[in-house]
Tab-separated table of C-alpha atoms in Angstrom:
chain	number	residue	atom	x	y	z
A	1144	UNK	CA	-121.594	-2.838	-245.944
A	1145	UNK	CA	-120.952	-0.337	-243.106
A	1146	UNK	CA	-117.561	0.111	-241.328
A	1147	UNK	CA	-116.879	-3.045	-239.527
A	1148	UNK	CA	-114.689	-3.394	-236.238
A	1149	UNK	CA	-114.622	-4.741	-232.636
A	1150	UNK	CA	-115.026	-3.754	-229.224
A	1151	UNK	CA	-112.236	-1.844	-227.338
A	1152	UNK	CA	-109.214	-0.509	-229.203
A	1153	UNK	CA	-107.459	2.670	-229.227
A	1154	UNK	CA	-106.502	5.704	-231.749
A	1155	UNK	CA	-102.690	6.431	-231.629
A	1156	UNK	CA	-101.188	9.287	-233.817
A	1157	UNK	CA	-101.235	7.466	-237.142
A	1158	UNK	CA	-97.690	8.804	-238.505
A	1159	UNK	CA	-98.422	7.380	-241.992
A	1160	UNK	CA	-97.993	10.610	-244.117
A	1161	UNK	CA	-94.214	10.505	-243.542
A	1162	UNK	CA	-93.837	7.796	-245.931
A	1163	UNK	CA	-96.924	6.674	-247.568
A	1164	UNK	CA	-96.883	8.929	-250.527
A	1165	UNK	CA	-93.346	7.997	-251.710
A	1166	UNK	CA	-93.144	5.322	-254.484
A	1167	UNK	CA	-91.422	2.349	-253.190
A	1168	UNK	CA	-87.536	2.309	-254.120
A	1169	UNK	CA	-85.621	-0.747	-255.217
A	1170	UNK	CA	-82.501	-1.042	-252.811
A	1171	UNK	CA	-79.448	-3.652	-253.661
A	1172	UNK	CA	-77.352	-4.611	-250.956
A	1173	UNK	CA	-73.607	-3.623	-250.659
A	1174	UNK	CA	-72.136	-5.808	-247.889
A	1175	UNK	CA	-72.508	-9.151	-246.526
A	1176	UNK	CA	-76.000	-10.571	-245.874
A	1177	UNK	CA	-76.774	-12.315	-242.548
A	1178	UNK	CA	-79.477	-15.080	-242.910
A	1179	UNK	CA	-80.812	-16.223	-239.099
A	1180	UNK	CA	-82.130	-19.931	-239.441
A	1181	UNK	CA	-85.063	-18.856	-237.090
A	1182	UNK	CA	-87.121	-16.740	-239.151
A	1183	UNK	CA	-90.142	-18.278	-238.380
A	1184	UNK	CA	-92.457	-20.216	-235.860
A	1185	UNK	CA	-91.484	-23.722	-235.344
A	1186	UNK	CA	-88.209	-25.723	-235.790
A	1187	UNK	CA	-85.347	-23.669	-236.904
A	1188	UNK	CA	-84.216	-24.329	-240.623
A	1189	UNK	CA	-80.687	-26.402	-241.001
A	1190	UNK	CA	-78.118	-25.049	-242.960
A	1191	UNK	CA	-77.333	-27.405	-246.154
A	1192	UNK	CA	-74.249	-25.072	-247.259
A	1193	UNK	CA	-70.999	-25.030	-245.807
A	1194	UNK	CA	-68.373	-22.185	-245.299
A	1195	UNK	CA	-66.556	-21.308	-248.779
A	1196	UNK	CA	-69.415	-22.528	-250.824
A	1197	UNK	CA	-70.522	-20.289	-253.854
A	1198	UNK	CA	-74.315	-19.751	-253.790
A	1199	UNK	CA	-76.692	-18.151	-256.359
A	1200	UNK	CA	-79.444	-15.828	-255.796
A	1201	UNK	CA	-82.822	-17.868	-255.339
A	1202	UNK	CA	-80.705	-20.976	-254.029
A	1203	UNK	CA	-81.913	-22.761	-250.970
A	1204	UNK	CA	-79.111	-22.339	-248.107
A	1205	UNK	CA	-81.333	-23.954	-245.319
A	1206	UNK	CA	-83.957	-26.615	-245.511
A	1207	UNK	CA	-86.967	-26.781	-243.170
A	1208	UNK	CA	-86.323	-28.619	-239.996
A	1209	UNK	CA	-89.564	-30.225	-239.784
A	1210	UNK	CA	-93.448	-29.756	-240.894
A	1211	UNK	CA	-93.828	-26.544	-239.066
A	1212	UNK	CA	-90.439	-25.074	-240.365
A	1213	UNK	CA	-89.595	-23.080	-243.421
A	1214	UNK	CA	-86.517	-23.095	-245.732
A	1215	UNK	CA	-84.381	-20.129	-246.292
A	1216	UNK	CA	-83.125	-18.897	-249.470
A	1217	UNK	CA	-80.083	-16.406	-250.280
A	1218	UNK	CA	-81.198	-13.286	-251.724
A	1219	UNK	CA	-77.784	-12.522	-253.325
A	1220	UNK	CA	-75.070	-14.725	-255.221
A	1221	UNK	CA	-71.905	-14.855	-253.314
A	1222	UNK	CA	-69.619	-16.911	-251.004
A	1223	UNK	CA	-70.808	-18.189	-247.395
A	1224	UNK	CA	-68.202	-16.575	-245.303
A	1225	UNK	CA	-69.290	-18.062	-241.967
A	1226	UNK	CA	-72.080	-20.142	-240.228
A	1227	UNK	CA	-72.203	-18.644	-236.574
A	1228	UNK	CA	-74.605	-17.033	-233.984
A	1229	UNK	CA	-75.659	-13.469	-234.843
A	1230	UNK	CA	-77.852	-11.282	-232.735
A	1231	UNK	CA	-81.384	-10.461	-234.249
A	1232	UNK	CA	-84.055	-7.718	-233.544
A	1233	UNK	CA	-85.465	-9.301	-230.214
A	1234	UNK	CA	-82.009	-9.556	-228.752
A	1235	UNK	CA	-81.448	-13.190	-228.949
A	1236	UNK	CA	-78.411	-14.483	-230.502
A	1237	UNK	CA	-79.435	-17.171	-233.413
A	1238	UNK	CA	-77.119	-19.455	-235.499
A	1239	UNK	CA	-77.028	-17.497	-238.861
A	1240	UNK	CA	-75.602	-18.095	-242.447
A	1241	UNK	CA	-73.279	-15.203	-243.529
A	1242	UNK	CA	-72.850	-14.701	-247.274
A	1243	UNK	CA	-70.374	-12.420	-248.791
A	1244	UNK	CA	-72.153	-10.471	-251.822
A	1245	UNK	CA	-70.411	-10.630	-255.059
A	1246	UNK	CA	-72.537	-7.991	-256.808
A	1247	UNK	CA	-73.133	-10.235	-259.807
A	1248	UNK	CA	-76.569	-11.098	-258.591
A	1249	UNK	CA	-76.346	-14.463	-260.614
A	1250	UNK	CA	-79.622	-16.329	-260.130
A	1251	UNK	CA	-80.957	-19.805	-260.341
A	1252	UNK	CA	-83.549	-20.730	-262.911
A	1253	UNK	CA	-87.226	-20.902	-261.963
A	1254	UNK	CA	-89.978	-22.911	-262.674
A	1255	UNK	CA	-93.075	-20.642	-263.389
A	1256	UNK	CA	-96.825	-21.872	-264.144
A	1257	UNK	CA	-98.566	-20.773	-267.042
A	1258	UNK	CA	-101.944	-22.276	-265.944
A	1259	UNK	CA	-102.581	-22.223	-262.442
A	1260	UNK	CA	-105.750	-24.114	-262.751
A	1261	UNK	CA	-103.683	-27.048	-264.184
A	1262	UNK	CA	-101.927	-27.435	-260.338
A	1263	UNK	CA	-103.874	-29.611	-257.894
A	1264	UNK	CA	-104.390	-28.692	-254.261
A	1265	UNK	CA	-101.167	-30.541	-252.993
A	1266	UNK	CA	-99.029	-29.314	-255.767
A	1267	UNK	CA	-100.081	-25.577	-254.714
A	1268	UNK	CA	-99.085	-26.462	-251.253
A	1269	UNK	CA	-95.694	-27.789	-252.136
A	1270	UNK	CA	-94.943	-24.794	-254.295
A	1271	UNK	CA	-95.823	-22.529	-251.385
A	1272	UNK	CA	-94.090	-24.883	-248.945
A	1273	UNK	CA	-90.705	-25.230	-250.997
A	1274	UNK	CA	-90.724	-21.184	-251.750
A	1275	UNK	CA	-90.340	-20.549	-247.634
A	1276	UNK	CA	-93.380	-18.581	-247.486
A	1277	UNK	CA	-94.296	-17.646	-243.779
A	1278	UNK	CA	-96.808	-15.101	-242.399
A	1279	UNK	CA	-94.783	-11.740	-243.086
A	1280	UNK	CA	-97.120	-9.472	-240.902
A	1281	UNK	CA	-94.880	-10.553	-237.940
A	1282	UNK	CA	-95.827	-14.048	-236.562
A	1283	UNK	CA	-94.058	-15.888	-239.048
A	1284	UNK	CA	-96.169	-18.992	-239.013
A	1285	UNK	CA	-95.463	-21.162	-242.004
A	1286	UNK	CA	-97.785	-20.537	-244.787
A	1287	UNK	CA	-98.154	-23.904	-246.152
A	1288	UNK	CA	-99.000	-25.390	-242.457
A	1289	UNK	CA	-101.750	-22.416	-242.115
A	1290	UNK	CA	-103.341	-23.450	-245.728
A	1291	UNK	CA	-103.539	-27.272	-244.627
A	1292	UNK	CA	-106.170	-27.216	-241.954
A	1293	UNK	CA	-107.427	-30.707	-240.977
A	1294	UNK	CA	-110.956	-29.758	-242.323
A	1295	UNK	CA	-110.258	-27.618	-245.348
A	1296	UNK	CA	-114.305	-27.955	-246.349
A	1297	UNK	CA	-115.014	-26.206	-243.285
A	1298	UNK	CA	-113.296	-22.842	-243.923
A	1299	UNK	CA	-115.666	-20.128	-244.838
A	1300	UNK	CA	-113.201	-17.338	-245.234
A	1301	UNK	CA	-109.886	-16.421	-246.423
A	1302	UNK	CA	-109.138	-13.021	-245.057
A	1303	UNK	CA	-106.463	-10.831	-246.243
A	1304	UNK	CA	-105.122	-8.651	-243.634
A	1305	UNK	CA	-104.833	-5.342	-245.237
A	1306	UNK	CA	-105.543	-3.102	-242.266
A	1307	UNK	CA	-101.833	-2.355	-241.473
A	1308	UNK	CA	-103.161	-0.803	-238.117
A	1309	UNK	CA	-99.578	-0.097	-236.543
A	1310	UNK	CA	-98.694	3.505	-236.393
A	1311	UNK	CA	-96.028	4.895	-238.993
A	1312	UNK	CA	-96.041	1.494	-240.862
A	1313	UNK	CA	-96.901	1.986	-245.056
A	1314	UNK	CA	-95.329	-0.924	-246.521
A	1315	UNK	CA	-98.801	-2.974	-246.889
A	1316	UNK	CA	-100.037	0.183	-248.160
A	1317	UNK	CA	-97.310	0.805	-250.746
A	1318	UNK	CA	-97.689	-3.071	-251.875
A	1319	UNK	CA	-101.654	-2.345	-252.320
A	1320	UNK	CA	-100.948	0.847	-254.242
A	1321	UNK	CA	-98.299	-0.757	-256.696
A	1322	UNK	CA	-98.942	-4.459	-256.974
A	1323	UNK	CA	-102.698	-4.995	-256.118
A	1324	UNK	CA	-102.772	-7.380	-258.932
A	1325	UNK	CA	-100.569	-9.633	-257.404
A	1326	UNK	CA	-102.310	-9.432	-254.004
A	1327	UNK	CA	-105.679	-10.521	-255.805
A	1328	UNK	CA	-103.866	-13.415	-257.571
A	1329	UNK	CA	-102.392	-14.346	-254.441
A	1330	UNK	CA	-105.952	-14.289	-252.973
A	1331	UNK	CA	-107.228	-16.415	-256.050
A	1332	UNK	CA	-104.640	-19.085	-255.595
A	1333	UNK	CA	-105.532	-19.539	-251.842
A	1334	UNK	CA	-109.216	-19.812	-252.658
A	1335	UNK	CA	-108.306	-22.774	-254.603
A	1336	UNK	CA	-107.497	-24.674	-251.741
A	1337	UNK	CA	-110.841	-23.954	-250.070
A	1338	UNK	CA	-113.841	-24.858	-252.231
A	1339	UNK	CA	-116.417	-23.285	-249.670
A	1340	UNK	CA	-114.601	-20.004	-248.779
A	1341	UNK	CA	-115.050	-16.362	-249.938
A	1342	UNK	CA	-112.010	-14.081	-250.190
A	1343	UNK	CA	-112.364	-10.972	-248.071
A	1344	UNK	CA	-109.815	-8.009	-248.091
A	1345	UNK	CA	-110.174	-6.402	-244.819
A	1346	UNK	CA	-109.028	-2.665	-245.443
A	1347	UNK	CA	-109.091	0.411	-242.813
A	1348	UNK	CA	-110.932	3.198	-244.101
A	1349	UNK	CA	-107.993	5.252	-243.824
A	1350	UNK	CA	-107.025	3.860	-247.029
A	1351	UNK	CA	-109.691	4.970	-249.508
A	1352	UNK	CA	-107.590	4.695	-252.273
A	1353	UNK	CA	-106.527	1.146	-251.605
A	1354	UNK	CA	-110.374	0.448	-251.127
A	1355	UNK	CA	-111.230	1.861	-254.412
A	1356	UNK	CA	-108.571	-0.205	-256.376
A	1357	UNK	CA	-109.238	-3.463	-254.960
A	1358	UNK	CA	-112.975	-3.076	-255.415
A	1359	UNK	CA	-112.007	-2.530	-258.979
A	1360	UNK	CA	-110.103	-5.572	-259.328
A	1361	UNK	CA	-112.817	-7.824	-257.587
A	1362	UNK	CA	-116.005	-6.471	-258.857
A	1363	UNK	CA	-116.369	-9.388	-261.382
A	1364	UNK	CA	-115.010	-12.029	-258.819
A	1365	UNK	CA	-118.186	-13.764	-257.349
A	1366	UNK	CA	-115.749	-15.258	-254.543
A	1367	UNK	CA	-114.272	-12.182	-253.499
A	1368	UNK	CA	-115.079	-8.776	-251.612
A	1369	UNK	CA	-113.546	-5.899	-249.995
A	1370	UNK	CA	-114.809	-5.231	-246.107
A	1371	UNK	CA	-114.289	-1.600	-244.998
A	1372	UNK	CA	-112.711	-1.773	-241.547
A	1373	UNK	CA	-113.034	1.280	-239.000
A	1374	UNK	CA	-109.481	2.882	-238.622
A	1375	UNK	CA	-108.604	1.527	-234.963
A	1376	UNK	CA	-105.916	0.171	-233.367
A	1377	UNK	CA	-105.346	-3.125	-233.201
A	1378	UNK	CA	-107.708	-3.698	-236.178
A	1379	UNK	CA	-105.125	-5.726	-237.583
A	1380	UNK	CA	-105.114	-8.243	-234.993
A	1381	UNK	CA	-105.875	-11.662	-236.121
A	1382	UNK	CA	-109.113	-12.101	-233.359
A	1383	UNK	CA	-109.962	-8.725	-233.913
A	1384	UNK	CA	-109.658	-8.974	-237.711
A	1385	UNK	CA	-112.041	-11.879	-237.799
A	1386	UNK	CA	-114.392	-10.606	-235.446
A	1387	UNK	CA	-115.000	-7.659	-237.533
A	1388	UNK	CA	-115.304	-9.341	-240.589
A	1389	UNK	CA	-117.057	-12.576	-239.563
A	1390	UNK	CA	-118.468	-11.792	-236.096
A	1391	UNK	CA	-116.831	-15.002	-234.959
A	1392	UNK	CA	-114.785	-14.997	-231.719
A	1393	UNK	CA	-111.734	-16.906	-231.058
A	1394	UNK	CA	-109.615	-17.269	-227.803
A	1395	UNK	CA	-106.081	-18.455	-227.350
A	1396	UNK	CA	-107.163	-22.212	-227.262
A	1397	UNK	CA	-108.528	-21.953	-230.825
A	1398	UNK	CA	-106.871	-21.357	-234.273
A	1399	UNK	CA	-108.719	-19.262	-236.873
A	1400	UNK	CA	-109.555	-22.416	-238.731
A	1401	UNK	CA	-111.625	-23.508	-235.521
A	1402	UNK	CA	-113.835	-20.575	-236.673
A	1403	UNK	CA	-113.684	-21.344	-240.325
A	1404	UNK	CA	-111.405	-18.683	-241.169
A	1405	UNK	CA	-107.691	-18.465	-242.560
A	1406	UNK	CA	-105.815	-15.237	-242.180
A	1407	UNK	CA	-102.839	-13.828	-244.129
A	1408	UNK	CA	-101.538	-10.413	-244.603
A	1409	UNK	CA	-100.870	-8.521	-247.763
A	1410	UNK	CA	-96.884	-9.303	-248.117
A	1411	UNK	CA	-97.856	-13.052	-247.447
A	1412	UNK	CA	-100.370	-13.509	-250.198
A	1413	UNK	CA	-97.901	-11.689	-252.736
A	1414	UNK	CA	-95.687	-14.051	-251.822
A	1415	UNK	CA	-98.127	-17.087	-252.555
A	1416	UNK	CA	-98.404	-15.445	-255.796
A	1417	UNK	CA	-94.630	-15.206	-256.742
A	1418	UNK	CA	-94.237	-18.689	-255.137
A	1419	UNK	CA	-96.951	-20.661	-257.198
A	1420	UNK	CA	-97.193	-18.808	-260.408
A	1421	UNK	CA	-93.555	-17.407	-260.660
A	1422	UNK	CA	-91.651	-20.428	-258.983
A	1423	UNK	CA	-89.713	-17.880	-256.778
A	1424	UNK	CA	-88.887	-18.196	-253.252
A	1425	UNK	CA	-88.937	-15.519	-250.440
A	1426	UNK	CA	-86.012	-13.349	-251.041
A	1427	UNK	CA	-87.430	-9.685	-250.898
A	1428	UNK	CA	-90.038	-7.779	-249.083
A	1429	UNK	CA	-90.948	-4.168	-248.893
A	1430	UNK	CA	-89.876	-2.263	-245.681
A	1431	UNK	CA	-90.658	1.128	-244.355
A	1432	UNK	CA	-87.965	3.386	-242.870
A	1433	UNK	CA	-89.711	6.283	-241.078
A	1434	UNK	CA	-89.947	8.533	-238.019
A	1435	UNK	CA	-89.300	12.234	-237.436
A	1436	UNK	CA	-85.631	11.410	-236.899
A	1437	UNK	CA	-85.187	10.054	-240.504
A	1438	UNK	CA	-83.910	12.368	-243.182
A	1439	UNK	CA	-85.849	10.630	-246.059
A	1440	UNK	CA	-88.872	8.396	-244.625
A	1441	UNK	CA	-89.710	6.299	-247.611
A	1442	UNK	CA	-90.417	2.006	-248.359
A	1443	UNK	CA	-87.895	-0.067	-249.973
A	1444	UNK	CA	-88.068	-3.170	-251.967
A	1445	UNK	CA	-84.859	-4.865	-250.264
A	1446	UNK	CA	-83.080	-8.101	-250.102
A	1447	UNK	CA	-83.738	-10.266	-246.978
A	1448	UNK	CA	-80.669	-10.382	-244.978
A	1449	UNK	CA	-79.516	-6.709	-245.183
A	1450	UNK	CA	-78.871	-5.141	-241.918
A	1451	UNK	CA	-80.823	-2.207	-240.534
A	1452	UNK	CA	-77.840	0.214	-240.976
A	1453	UNK	CA	-77.706	-0.118	-244.632
A	1454	UNK	CA	-81.392	0.484	-244.927
A	1455	UNK	CA	-81.094	3.725	-242.642
A	1456	UNK	CA	-78.307	4.800	-244.956
A	1457	UNK	CA	-80.425	4.535	-247.766
A	1458	UNK	CA	-82.939	6.704	-246.408
A	1459	UNK	CA	-80.587	9.730	-245.732
A	1460	UNK	CA	-79.582	8.604	-242.515
A	1461	UNK	CA	-80.841	10.702	-239.377
A	1462	UNK	CA	-81.486	14.507	-239.578
A	1463	UNK	CA	-81.545	14.306	-235.882
A	1464	UNK	CA	-80.218	12.024	-233.307
A	1465	UNK	CA	-82.946	9.630	-232.183
A	1466	UNK	CA	-83.867	8.952	-228.436
A	1467	UNK	CA	-85.777	5.702	-229.663
A	1468	UNK	CA	-85.378	3.205	-232.393
A	1469	UNK	CA	-87.694	0.459	-232.744
A	1470	UNK	CA	-87.755	-2.657	-234.935
A	1471	UNK	CA	-91.307	-2.726	-236.135
A	1472	UNK	CA	-94.106	-0.144	-235.076
A	1473	UNK	CA	-94.313	1.762	-231.744
A	1474	UNK	CA	-97.216	-0.464	-230.461
A	1475	UNK	CA	-95.820	-3.964	-230.723
A	1476	UNK	CA	-92.240	-3.210	-232.048
A	1477	UNK	CA	-88.788	-4.052	-230.344
A	1478	UNK	CA	-86.446	-1.217	-229.307
A	1479	UNK	CA	-83.129	-1.858	-230.795
A	1480	UNK	CA	-79.678	-0.838	-229.221
A	1481	UNK	CA	-77.536	-1.429	-232.328
A	1482	UNK	CA	-78.382	-1.490	-236.079
A	1483	UNK	CA	-76.095	-3.646	-237.081
A	1484	UNK	CA	-79.062	-6.156	-236.876
A	1485	UNK	CA	-80.262	-8.664	-240.081
A	1486	UNK	CA	-83.434	-8.125	-241.689
A	1487	UNK	CA	-85.615	-11.370	-241.759
A	1488	UNK	CA	-88.991	-12.471	-243.586
A	1489	UNK	CA	-90.804	-11.077	-240.855
A	1490	UNK	CA	-88.996	-7.618	-240.797
A	1491	UNK	CA	-91.561	-4.743	-241.610
A	1492	UNK	CA	-89.993	-1.514	-240.492
A	1493	UNK	CA	-87.279	0.641	-238.809
A	1494	UNK	CA	-89.191	3.474	-236.847
A	1495	UNK	CA	-86.470	6.167	-235.473
A	1496	UNK	CA	-88.379	8.913	-233.288
A	1497	UNK	CA	-86.603	12.218	-231.773
A	1498	UNK	CA	-88.449	11.655	-228.324
A	1499	UNK	CA	-88.925	8.671	-226.108
A	1500	UNK	CA	-92.318	9.540	-224.750
A	1501	UNK	CA	-92.460	6.471	-222.811
A	1502	UNK	CA	-89.266	7.154	-220.922
A	1503	UNK	CA	-90.515	10.905	-220.299
A	1504	UNK	CA	-93.190	9.937	-217.879
A	1505	UNK	CA	-92.741	8.062	-214.486
A	1506	UNK	CA	-95.389	5.507	-213.339
A	1507	UNK	CA	-97.831	6.655	-210.690
A	1508	UNK	CA	-100.464	4.763	-208.641
A	1509	UNK	CA	-103.454	3.349	-210.558
A	1510	UNK	CA	-106.515	5.486	-210.093
A	1511	UNK	CA	-108.860	2.625	-211.075
A	1512	UNK	CA	-110.279	4.725	-213.927
A	1513	UNK	CA	-111.125	1.733	-216.152
A	1514	UNK	CA	-109.725	3.236	-219.239
A	1515	UNK	CA	-107.527	0.050	-219.692
A	1516	UNK	CA	-110.704	-2.260	-219.421
A	1517	UNK	CA	-112.557	0.079	-222.123
A	1518	UNK	CA	-109.697	-0.419	-224.509
A	1519	UNK	CA	-108.704	-3.774	-223.990
A	1520	UNK	CA	-109.980	-5.658	-227.317
A	1521	UNK	CA	-109.904	-8.971	-225.379
A	1522	UNK	CA	-112.201	-7.433	-222.721
A	1523	UNK	CA	-109.535	-8.271	-219.989
A	1524	UNK	CA	-108.812	-6.045	-216.762
A	1525	UNK	CA	-105.325	-5.158	-217.624
A	1526	UNK	CA	-104.867	-3.144	-214.184
A	1527	UNK	CA	-105.665	-6.242	-212.412
A	1528	UNK	CA	-103.731	-8.466	-214.506
A	1529	UNK	CA	-100.359	-6.530	-213.960
A	1530	UNK	CA	-101.008	-6.453	-210.343
A	1531	UNK	CA	-101.073	-10.079	-210.177
A	1532	UNK	CA	-97.974	-10.227	-212.735
A	1533	UNK	CA	-96.002	-8.036	-210.465
A	1534	UNK	CA	-96.833	-9.940	-207.442
A	1535	UNK	CA	-96.014	-13.057	-208.882
A	1536	UNK	CA	-99.489	-14.435	-208.615
A	1537	UNK	CA	-99.794	-16.691	-211.594
A	1538	UNK	CA	-102.750	-18.646	-210.511
A	1539	UNK	CA	-104.742	-15.824	-210.183
A	1540	UNK	CA	-103.361	-14.330	-213.353
A	1541	UNK	CA	-104.538	-17.310	-215.296
A	1542	UNK	CA	-108.136	-17.345	-213.239
A	1543	UNK	CA	-108.578	-13.903	-214.568
A	1544	UNK	CA	-107.598	-15.160	-218.063
A	1545	UNK	CA	-104.343	-13.341	-218.471
A	1546	UNK	CA	-103.545	-15.953	-221.018
A	1547	UNK	CA	-105.898	-14.173	-223.503
A	1548	UNK	CA	-103.940	-11.173	-223.808
A	1549	UNK	CA	-102.877	-10.528	-227.341
A	1550	UNK	CA	-100.167	-8.009	-226.180
A	1551	UNK	CA	-101.372	-5.089	-228.449
A	1552	UNK	CA	-100.204	-2.392	-225.819
A	1553	UNK	CA	-103.496	-0.805	-225.883
A	1554	UNK	CA	-103.765	-0.490	-222.201
A	1555	UNK	CA	-100.485	0.872	-221.567
A	1556	UNK	CA	-101.074	3.553	-224.257
A	1557	UNK	CA	-104.416	4.657	-222.790
A	1558	UNK	CA	-103.370	4.534	-219.249
A	1559	UNK	CA	-103.309	8.017	-217.334
A	1560	UNK	CA	-101.027	6.745	-214.839
A	1561	UNK	CA	-98.461	5.567	-217.619
A	1562	UNK	CA	-98.396	2.439	-216.165
A	1563	UNK	CA	-96.236	-0.361	-218.284
A	1564	UNK	CA	-99.329	-2.914	-217.947
A	1565	UNK	CA	-98.545	-4.516	-221.234
A	1566	UNK	CA	-94.975	-5.361	-220.195
A	1567	UNK	CA	-95.892	-6.984	-217.070
A	1568	UNK	CA	-98.450	-9.125	-218.646
A	1569	UNK	CA	-96.270	-10.229	-221.323
A	1570	UNK	CA	-93.748	-11.176	-218.786
A	1571	UNK	CA	-96.142	-12.877	-216.717
A	1572	UNK	CA	-97.506	-15.061	-219.919
A	1573	UNK	CA	-93.641	-15.853	-220.836
A	1574	UNK	CA	-93.192	-17.230	-217.359
A	1575	UNK	CA	-96.015	-19.338	-217.000
A	1576	UNK	CA	-95.300	-20.803	-220.503
A	1577	UNK	CA	-91.773	-21.469	-219.591
A	1578	UNK	CA	-93.229	-23.289	-216.474
A	1579	UNK	CA	-95.690	-25.265	-218.718
A	1580	UNK	CA	-92.833	-26.582	-220.779
A	1581	UNK	CA	-90.770	-27.762	-217.660
A	1582	UNK	CA	-94.051	-29.973	-216.512
């Protein structure tokens, strides 16, 4: 099979060499931990503990607030110190459970399963649901919902998103290098839910060692294969990945299941394995601390609820004062003004850059070069959509399919006039969605 890809896309500086070759380090928290109750798409979780309660590691501290919701678990043992709003990476104030770590890590007992084949499909889904597994690649969609489509017999593909196309991020790479067996076992569990599906590991070809490892592990698996993807951003976008692997296209009005696909990222499938096989809830993940301003760029296996400052300190702090700090990657991450922000299930990276290249350039008029059109993976006209957005022309914005934008930032990256096209389009999308909700 040749290299698979999609139309459009860009080739930003990868920056992965900073952290990819350093083995993942275990990191235990020192201070208090903060657990926002909204760590997923859907209804916020509901706290089931009170101030003063003693909790154990692995204990549920907030239950799902509805079908499209997910429970939250303590990643340490200690005492509930407060339940109050705390600021999160996107800037919102979110009700949060604060736990004072006692440093003892006393843990609840789990219920592992010796033979996964003995579990029914319903029991597998229930274990995933009860463990609080969500999409850990960024979106945070509850995994038990994603794995429960209306017509499971029509699912042809379960795709593992192993692309990790966002520059600088290497947490999925380290997971694939260090725990590929858990990833494959997670896929095997997911395939038990879909009798007619094939499992595909979509890996960009800038990770030949991961491709080799996974191919060796699945060589005797008739329902699994490894798809080598062209290294190009945003190859890991859900729509782009589905198109590259299957040739099927979806839009904003469709779910992947409408195209016969289910997509889960690396960390999510490992969490599925932990939940179903080991009975362990989501309490930790792998996290990249990187950038040219960081003393020791690396990856940590850390307890969810720790703050960014503690992770940065463990990486040696700053070797040079950064101009830009980002939660996530440079293309789709969120700029931070404070490092006293809690990590969540969907937190993947802290990027610290000595230069804010975007701020260095002033916008100039559009020269109608068409580069944004060539780069757009959704085949839109970003320059025109941004013009409609900046002038408040929501009707024209929708007419020109602005709601199909996946907010990847490729248009802003490629624009020679340094226009913030993606930001304008994203803002207009939010405005239109808000207006629809009012109606």
